[in-house]
Tab-separated table of N, CA and C in Angstrom:
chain	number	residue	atom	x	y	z
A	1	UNK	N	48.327	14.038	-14.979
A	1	UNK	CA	47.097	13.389	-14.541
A	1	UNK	C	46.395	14.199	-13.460
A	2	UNK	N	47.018	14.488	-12.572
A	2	UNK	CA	46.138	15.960	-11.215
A	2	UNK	C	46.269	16.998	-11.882
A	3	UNK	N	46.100	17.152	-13.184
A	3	UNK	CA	45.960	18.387	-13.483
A	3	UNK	C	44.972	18.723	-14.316
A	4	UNK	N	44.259	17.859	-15.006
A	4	UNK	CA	43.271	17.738	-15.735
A	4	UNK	C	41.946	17.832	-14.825
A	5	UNK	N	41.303	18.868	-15.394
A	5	UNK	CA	40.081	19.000	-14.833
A	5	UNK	C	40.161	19.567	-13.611
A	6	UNK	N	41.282	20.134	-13.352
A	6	UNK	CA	41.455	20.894	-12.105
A	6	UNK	C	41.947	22.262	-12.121
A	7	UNK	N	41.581	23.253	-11.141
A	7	UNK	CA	42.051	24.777	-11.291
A	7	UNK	C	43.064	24.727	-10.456
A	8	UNK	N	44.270	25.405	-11.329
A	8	UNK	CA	45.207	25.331	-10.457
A	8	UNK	C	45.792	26.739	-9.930
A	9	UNK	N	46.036	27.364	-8.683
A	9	UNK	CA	46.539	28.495	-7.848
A	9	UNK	C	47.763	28.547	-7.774
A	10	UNK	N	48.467	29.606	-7.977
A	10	UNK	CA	50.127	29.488	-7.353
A	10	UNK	C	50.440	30.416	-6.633
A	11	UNK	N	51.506	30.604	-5.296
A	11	UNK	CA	51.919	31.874	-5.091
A	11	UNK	C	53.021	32.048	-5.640
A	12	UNK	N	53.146	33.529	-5.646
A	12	UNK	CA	54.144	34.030	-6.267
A	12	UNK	C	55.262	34.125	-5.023
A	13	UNK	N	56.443	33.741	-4.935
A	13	UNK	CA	57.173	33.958	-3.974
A	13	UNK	C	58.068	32.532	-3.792
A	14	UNK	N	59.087	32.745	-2.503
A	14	UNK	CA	60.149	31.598	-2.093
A	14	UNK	C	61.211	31.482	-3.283
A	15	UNK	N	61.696	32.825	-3.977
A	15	UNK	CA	62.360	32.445	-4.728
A	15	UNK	C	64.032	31.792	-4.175
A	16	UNK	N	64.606	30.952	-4.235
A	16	UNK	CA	65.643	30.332	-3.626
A	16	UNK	C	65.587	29.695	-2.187
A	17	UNK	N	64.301	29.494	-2.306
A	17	UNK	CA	63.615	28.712	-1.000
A	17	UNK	C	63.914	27.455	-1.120
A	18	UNK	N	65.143	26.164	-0.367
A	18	UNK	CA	65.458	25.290	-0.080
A	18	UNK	C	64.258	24.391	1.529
A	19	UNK	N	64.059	23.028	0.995
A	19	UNK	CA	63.297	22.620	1.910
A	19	UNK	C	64.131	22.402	2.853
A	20	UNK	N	65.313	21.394	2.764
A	20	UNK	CA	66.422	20.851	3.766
A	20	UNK	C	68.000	21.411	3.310
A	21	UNK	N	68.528	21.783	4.361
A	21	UNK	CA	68.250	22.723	5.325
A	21	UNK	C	67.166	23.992	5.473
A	22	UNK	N	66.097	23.773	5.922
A	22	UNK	CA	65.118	25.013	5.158
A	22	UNK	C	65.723	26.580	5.198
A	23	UNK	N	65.392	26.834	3.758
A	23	UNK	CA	65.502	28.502	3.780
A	23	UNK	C	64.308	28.991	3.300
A	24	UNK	N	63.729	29.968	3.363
A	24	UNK	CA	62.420	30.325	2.957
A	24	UNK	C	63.173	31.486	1.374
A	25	UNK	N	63.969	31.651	1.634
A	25	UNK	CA	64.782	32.710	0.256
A	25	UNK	C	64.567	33.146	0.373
A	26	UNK	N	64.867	34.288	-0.552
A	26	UNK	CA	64.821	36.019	-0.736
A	26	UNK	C	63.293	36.517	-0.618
A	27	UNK	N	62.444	35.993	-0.889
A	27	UNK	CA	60.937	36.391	-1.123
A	27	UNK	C	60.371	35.392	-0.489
A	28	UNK	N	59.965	34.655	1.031
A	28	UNK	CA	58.834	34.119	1.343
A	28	UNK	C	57.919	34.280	1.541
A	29	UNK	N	56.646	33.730	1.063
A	29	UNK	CA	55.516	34.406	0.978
A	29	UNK	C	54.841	34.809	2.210
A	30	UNK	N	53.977	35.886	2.704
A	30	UNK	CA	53.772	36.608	3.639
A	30	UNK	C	52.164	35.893	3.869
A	31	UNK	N	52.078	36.753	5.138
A	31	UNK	CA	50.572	35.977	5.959
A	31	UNK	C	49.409	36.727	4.816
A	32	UNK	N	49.879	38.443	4.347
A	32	UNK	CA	48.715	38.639	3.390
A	32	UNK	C	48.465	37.922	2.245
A	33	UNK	N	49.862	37.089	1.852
A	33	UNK	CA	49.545	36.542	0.412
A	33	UNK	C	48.720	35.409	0.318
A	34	UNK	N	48.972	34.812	1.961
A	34	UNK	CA	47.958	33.358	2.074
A	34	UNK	C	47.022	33.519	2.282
A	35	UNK	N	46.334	35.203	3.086
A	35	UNK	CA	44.708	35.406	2.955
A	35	UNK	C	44.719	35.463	1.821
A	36	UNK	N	45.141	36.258	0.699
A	36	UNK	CA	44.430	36.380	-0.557
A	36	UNK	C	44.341	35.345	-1.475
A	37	UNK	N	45.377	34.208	-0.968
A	37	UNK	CA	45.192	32.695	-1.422
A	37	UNK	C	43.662	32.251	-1.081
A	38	UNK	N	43.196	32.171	0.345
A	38	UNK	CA	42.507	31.478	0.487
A	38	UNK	C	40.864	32.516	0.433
A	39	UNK	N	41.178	33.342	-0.031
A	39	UNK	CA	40.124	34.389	-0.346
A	39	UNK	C	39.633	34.056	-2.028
A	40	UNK	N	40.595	33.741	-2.674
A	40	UNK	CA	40.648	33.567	-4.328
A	40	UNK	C	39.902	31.983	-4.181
A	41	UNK	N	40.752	31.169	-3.301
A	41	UNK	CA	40.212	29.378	-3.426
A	41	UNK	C	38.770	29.688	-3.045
A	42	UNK	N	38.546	30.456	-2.010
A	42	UNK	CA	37.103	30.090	-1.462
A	42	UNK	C	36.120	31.025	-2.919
A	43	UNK	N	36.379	31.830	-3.158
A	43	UNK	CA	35.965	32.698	-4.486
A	43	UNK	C	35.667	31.358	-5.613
A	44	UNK	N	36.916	30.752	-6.075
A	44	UNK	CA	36.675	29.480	-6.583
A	44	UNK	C	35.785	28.263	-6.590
A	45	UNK	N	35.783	28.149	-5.090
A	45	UNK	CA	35.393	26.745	-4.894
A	45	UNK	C	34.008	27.000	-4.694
A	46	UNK	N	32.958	28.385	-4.119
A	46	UNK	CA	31.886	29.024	-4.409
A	46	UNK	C	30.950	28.988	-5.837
A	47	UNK	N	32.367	29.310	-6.740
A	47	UNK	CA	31.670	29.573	-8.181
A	47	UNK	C	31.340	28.695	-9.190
A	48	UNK	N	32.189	27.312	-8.437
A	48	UNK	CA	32.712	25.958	-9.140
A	48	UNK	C	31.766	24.931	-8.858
A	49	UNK	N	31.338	25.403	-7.401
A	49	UNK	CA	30.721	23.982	-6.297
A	49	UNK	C	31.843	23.255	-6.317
A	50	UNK	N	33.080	23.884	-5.949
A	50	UNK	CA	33.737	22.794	-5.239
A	50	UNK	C	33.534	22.182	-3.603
A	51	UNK	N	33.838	21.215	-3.766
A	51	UNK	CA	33.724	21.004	-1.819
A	51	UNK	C	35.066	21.383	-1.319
A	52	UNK	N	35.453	21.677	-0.095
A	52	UNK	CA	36.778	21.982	0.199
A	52	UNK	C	36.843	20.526	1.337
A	53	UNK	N	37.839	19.791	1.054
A	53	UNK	CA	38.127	18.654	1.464
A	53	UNK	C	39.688	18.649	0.906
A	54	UNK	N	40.328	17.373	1.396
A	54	UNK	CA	41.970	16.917	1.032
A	54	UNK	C	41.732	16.650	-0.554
A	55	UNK	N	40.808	15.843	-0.760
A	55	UNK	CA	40.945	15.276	-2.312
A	55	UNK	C	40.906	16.289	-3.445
A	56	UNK	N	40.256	17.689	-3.285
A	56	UNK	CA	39.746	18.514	-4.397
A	56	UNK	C	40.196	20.212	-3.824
A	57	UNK	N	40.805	20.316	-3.030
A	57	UNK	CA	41.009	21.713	-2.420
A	57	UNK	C	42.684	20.990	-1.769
A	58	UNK	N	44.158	21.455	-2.352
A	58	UNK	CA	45.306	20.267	-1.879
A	58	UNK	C	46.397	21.304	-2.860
A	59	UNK	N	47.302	21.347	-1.969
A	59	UNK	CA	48.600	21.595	-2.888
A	59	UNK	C	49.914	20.847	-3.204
A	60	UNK	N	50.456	21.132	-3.913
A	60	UNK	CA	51.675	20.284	-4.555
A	60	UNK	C	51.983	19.122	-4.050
A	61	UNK	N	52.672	19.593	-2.557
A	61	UNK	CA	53.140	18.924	-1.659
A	61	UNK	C	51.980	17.568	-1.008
A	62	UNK	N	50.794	17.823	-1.150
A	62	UNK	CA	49.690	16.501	-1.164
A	62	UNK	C	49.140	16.015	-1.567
A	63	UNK	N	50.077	16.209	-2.957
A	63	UNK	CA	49.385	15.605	-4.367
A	63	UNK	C	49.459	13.659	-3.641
A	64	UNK	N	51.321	13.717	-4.048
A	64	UNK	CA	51.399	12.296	-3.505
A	64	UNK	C	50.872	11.592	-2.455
A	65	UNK	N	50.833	12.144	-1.155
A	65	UNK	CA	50.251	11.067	0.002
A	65	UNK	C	48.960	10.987	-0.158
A	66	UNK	N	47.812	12.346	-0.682
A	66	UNK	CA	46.451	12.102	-0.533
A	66	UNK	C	46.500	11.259	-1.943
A	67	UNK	N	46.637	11.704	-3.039
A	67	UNK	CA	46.153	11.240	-4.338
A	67	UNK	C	46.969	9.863	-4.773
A	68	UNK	N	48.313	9.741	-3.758
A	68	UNK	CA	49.170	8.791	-4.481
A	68	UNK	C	49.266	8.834	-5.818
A	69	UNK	N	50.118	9.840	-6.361
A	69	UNK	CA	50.172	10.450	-7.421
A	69	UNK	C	51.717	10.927	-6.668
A	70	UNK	N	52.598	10.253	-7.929
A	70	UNK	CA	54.002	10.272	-7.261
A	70	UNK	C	54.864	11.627	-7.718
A	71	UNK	N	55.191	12.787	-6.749
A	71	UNK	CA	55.508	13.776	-6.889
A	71	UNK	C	57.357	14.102	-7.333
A	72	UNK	N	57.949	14.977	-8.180
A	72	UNK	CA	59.066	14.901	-8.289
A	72	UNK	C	59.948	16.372	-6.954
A	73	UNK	N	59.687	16.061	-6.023
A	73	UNK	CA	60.072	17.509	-4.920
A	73	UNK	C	59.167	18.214	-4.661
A	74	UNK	N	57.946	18.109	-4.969
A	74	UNK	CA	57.221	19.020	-4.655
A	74	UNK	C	57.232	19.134	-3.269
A	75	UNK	N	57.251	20.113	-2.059
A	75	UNK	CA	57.110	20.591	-1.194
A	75	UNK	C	56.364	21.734	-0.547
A	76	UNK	N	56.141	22.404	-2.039
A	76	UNK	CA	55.129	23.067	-1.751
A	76	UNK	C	53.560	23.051	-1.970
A	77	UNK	N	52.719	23.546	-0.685
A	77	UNK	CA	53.281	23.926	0.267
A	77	UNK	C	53.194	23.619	1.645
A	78	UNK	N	54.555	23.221	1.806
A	78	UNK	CA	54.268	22.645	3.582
A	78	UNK	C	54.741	23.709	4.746
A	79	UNK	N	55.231	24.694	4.062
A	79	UNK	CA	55.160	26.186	4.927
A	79	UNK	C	54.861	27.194	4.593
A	80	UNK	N	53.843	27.538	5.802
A	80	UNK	CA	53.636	28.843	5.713
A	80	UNK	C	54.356	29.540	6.752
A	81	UNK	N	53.834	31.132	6.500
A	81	UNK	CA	54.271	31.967	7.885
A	81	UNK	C	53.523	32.018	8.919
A	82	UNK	N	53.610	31.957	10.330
A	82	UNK	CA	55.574	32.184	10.722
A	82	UNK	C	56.062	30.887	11.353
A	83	UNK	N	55.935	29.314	10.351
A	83	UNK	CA	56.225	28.424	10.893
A	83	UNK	C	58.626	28.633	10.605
A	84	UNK	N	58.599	27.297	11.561
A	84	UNK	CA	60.201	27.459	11.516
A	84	UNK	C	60.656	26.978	10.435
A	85	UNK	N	59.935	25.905	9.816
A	85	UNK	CA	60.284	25.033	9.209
A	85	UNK	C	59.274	24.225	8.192
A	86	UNK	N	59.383	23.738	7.263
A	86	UNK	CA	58.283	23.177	6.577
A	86	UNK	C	57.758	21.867	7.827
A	87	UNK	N	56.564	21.976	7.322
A	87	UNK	CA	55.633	20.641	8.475
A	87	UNK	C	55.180	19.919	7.607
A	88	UNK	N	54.167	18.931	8.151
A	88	UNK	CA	53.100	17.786	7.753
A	88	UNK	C	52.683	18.384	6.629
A	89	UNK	N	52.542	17.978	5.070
A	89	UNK	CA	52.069	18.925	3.859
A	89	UNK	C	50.196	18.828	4.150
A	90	UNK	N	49.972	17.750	4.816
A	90	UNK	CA	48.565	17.683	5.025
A	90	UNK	C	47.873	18.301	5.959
A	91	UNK	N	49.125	18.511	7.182
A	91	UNK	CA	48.290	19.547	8.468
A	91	UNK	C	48.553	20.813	7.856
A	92	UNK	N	49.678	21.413	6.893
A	92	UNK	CA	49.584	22.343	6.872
A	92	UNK	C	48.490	22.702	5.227
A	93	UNK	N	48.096	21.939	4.454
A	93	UNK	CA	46.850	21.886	3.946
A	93	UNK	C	45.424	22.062	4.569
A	94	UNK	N	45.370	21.609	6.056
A	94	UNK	CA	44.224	21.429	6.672
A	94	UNK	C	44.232	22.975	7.003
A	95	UNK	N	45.443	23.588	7.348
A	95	UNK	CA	45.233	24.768	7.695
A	95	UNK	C	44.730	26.062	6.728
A	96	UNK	N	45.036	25.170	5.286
A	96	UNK	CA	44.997	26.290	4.207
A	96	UNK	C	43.792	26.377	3.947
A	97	UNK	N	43.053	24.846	4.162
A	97	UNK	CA	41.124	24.464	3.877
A	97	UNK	C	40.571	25.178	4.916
A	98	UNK	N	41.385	24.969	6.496
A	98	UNK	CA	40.510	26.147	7.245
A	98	UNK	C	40.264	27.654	6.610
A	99	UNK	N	41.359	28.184	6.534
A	99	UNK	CA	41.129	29.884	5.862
A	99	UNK	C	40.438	29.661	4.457
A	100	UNK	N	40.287	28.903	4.102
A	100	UNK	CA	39.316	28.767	2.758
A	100	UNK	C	37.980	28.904	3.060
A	101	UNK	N	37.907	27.432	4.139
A	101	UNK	CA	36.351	27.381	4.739
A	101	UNK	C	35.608	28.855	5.269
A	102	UNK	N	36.699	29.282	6.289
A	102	UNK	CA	36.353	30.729	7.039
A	102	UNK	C	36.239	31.772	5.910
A	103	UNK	N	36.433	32.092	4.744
A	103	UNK	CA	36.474	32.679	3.503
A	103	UNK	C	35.352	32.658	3.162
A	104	UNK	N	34.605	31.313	2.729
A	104	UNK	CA	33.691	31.397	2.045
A	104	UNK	C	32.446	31.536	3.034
A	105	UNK	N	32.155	31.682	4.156
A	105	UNK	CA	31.750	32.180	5.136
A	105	UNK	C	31.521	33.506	5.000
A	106	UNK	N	32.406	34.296	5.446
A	106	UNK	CA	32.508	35.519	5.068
A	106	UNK	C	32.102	36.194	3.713
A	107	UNK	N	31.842	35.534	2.730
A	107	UNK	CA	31.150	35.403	1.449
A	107	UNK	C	30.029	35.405	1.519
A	108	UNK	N	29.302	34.795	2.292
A	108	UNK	CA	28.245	33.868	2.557
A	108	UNK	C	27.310	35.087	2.978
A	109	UNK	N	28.011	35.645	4.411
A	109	UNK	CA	27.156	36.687	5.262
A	109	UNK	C	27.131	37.740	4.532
């Protein structure tokens, strides 16, 4: 059902990445991979007219609390780098809509 009619992004990385006890695994994804995340979303959400908000710009991990849309583990993603630990999936969403917002900005000029 959140997947219909929606573009969906993935990173590549966290392979053997455990939430509790957190391990980030062999491959956690790096600070360049989340600019070029939010370089591609804002590229997206430009070409789409998406708005970047919680409801339509959201990953895995905020499917369930924003959409109430009941998730099976999803956790990602509630960390990025160089947090310690996974956080709030929505503050750390807010952070992913910031570098989106600041993206398409930089587009803009």
């Amino acid at each position: 059902a959140a997947n219909t009619g929606r573009i969906g992004v993935a990173f590549d990385g966290m392979v053997g990445a455990r939430e509790r006890p957190f391990d980030p695994g062999s491959a956690p994804i790096t600070m360049a991979q989340v600019q070029v995340m939010a370089d591609l979303l804002a590229d997206l959400c430009l070409t789409y007219s998406i708005p970047v908000h919680r409801a339509t710009c959201l990953s895995h991990a905020e499917v369930q609390p924003i959409l109430g849309i009941p998730q099976r583990g999803k956790w990602d993603t509630s960390w990025l780098p160089p947090m310690a630990a996974p956080g709030d999936p929505i503050e750390v969403g807010d952070t992913m809509r910031n570098l989106v917002r600041i993206a398409m900005l930089q587009v803009a000029a």
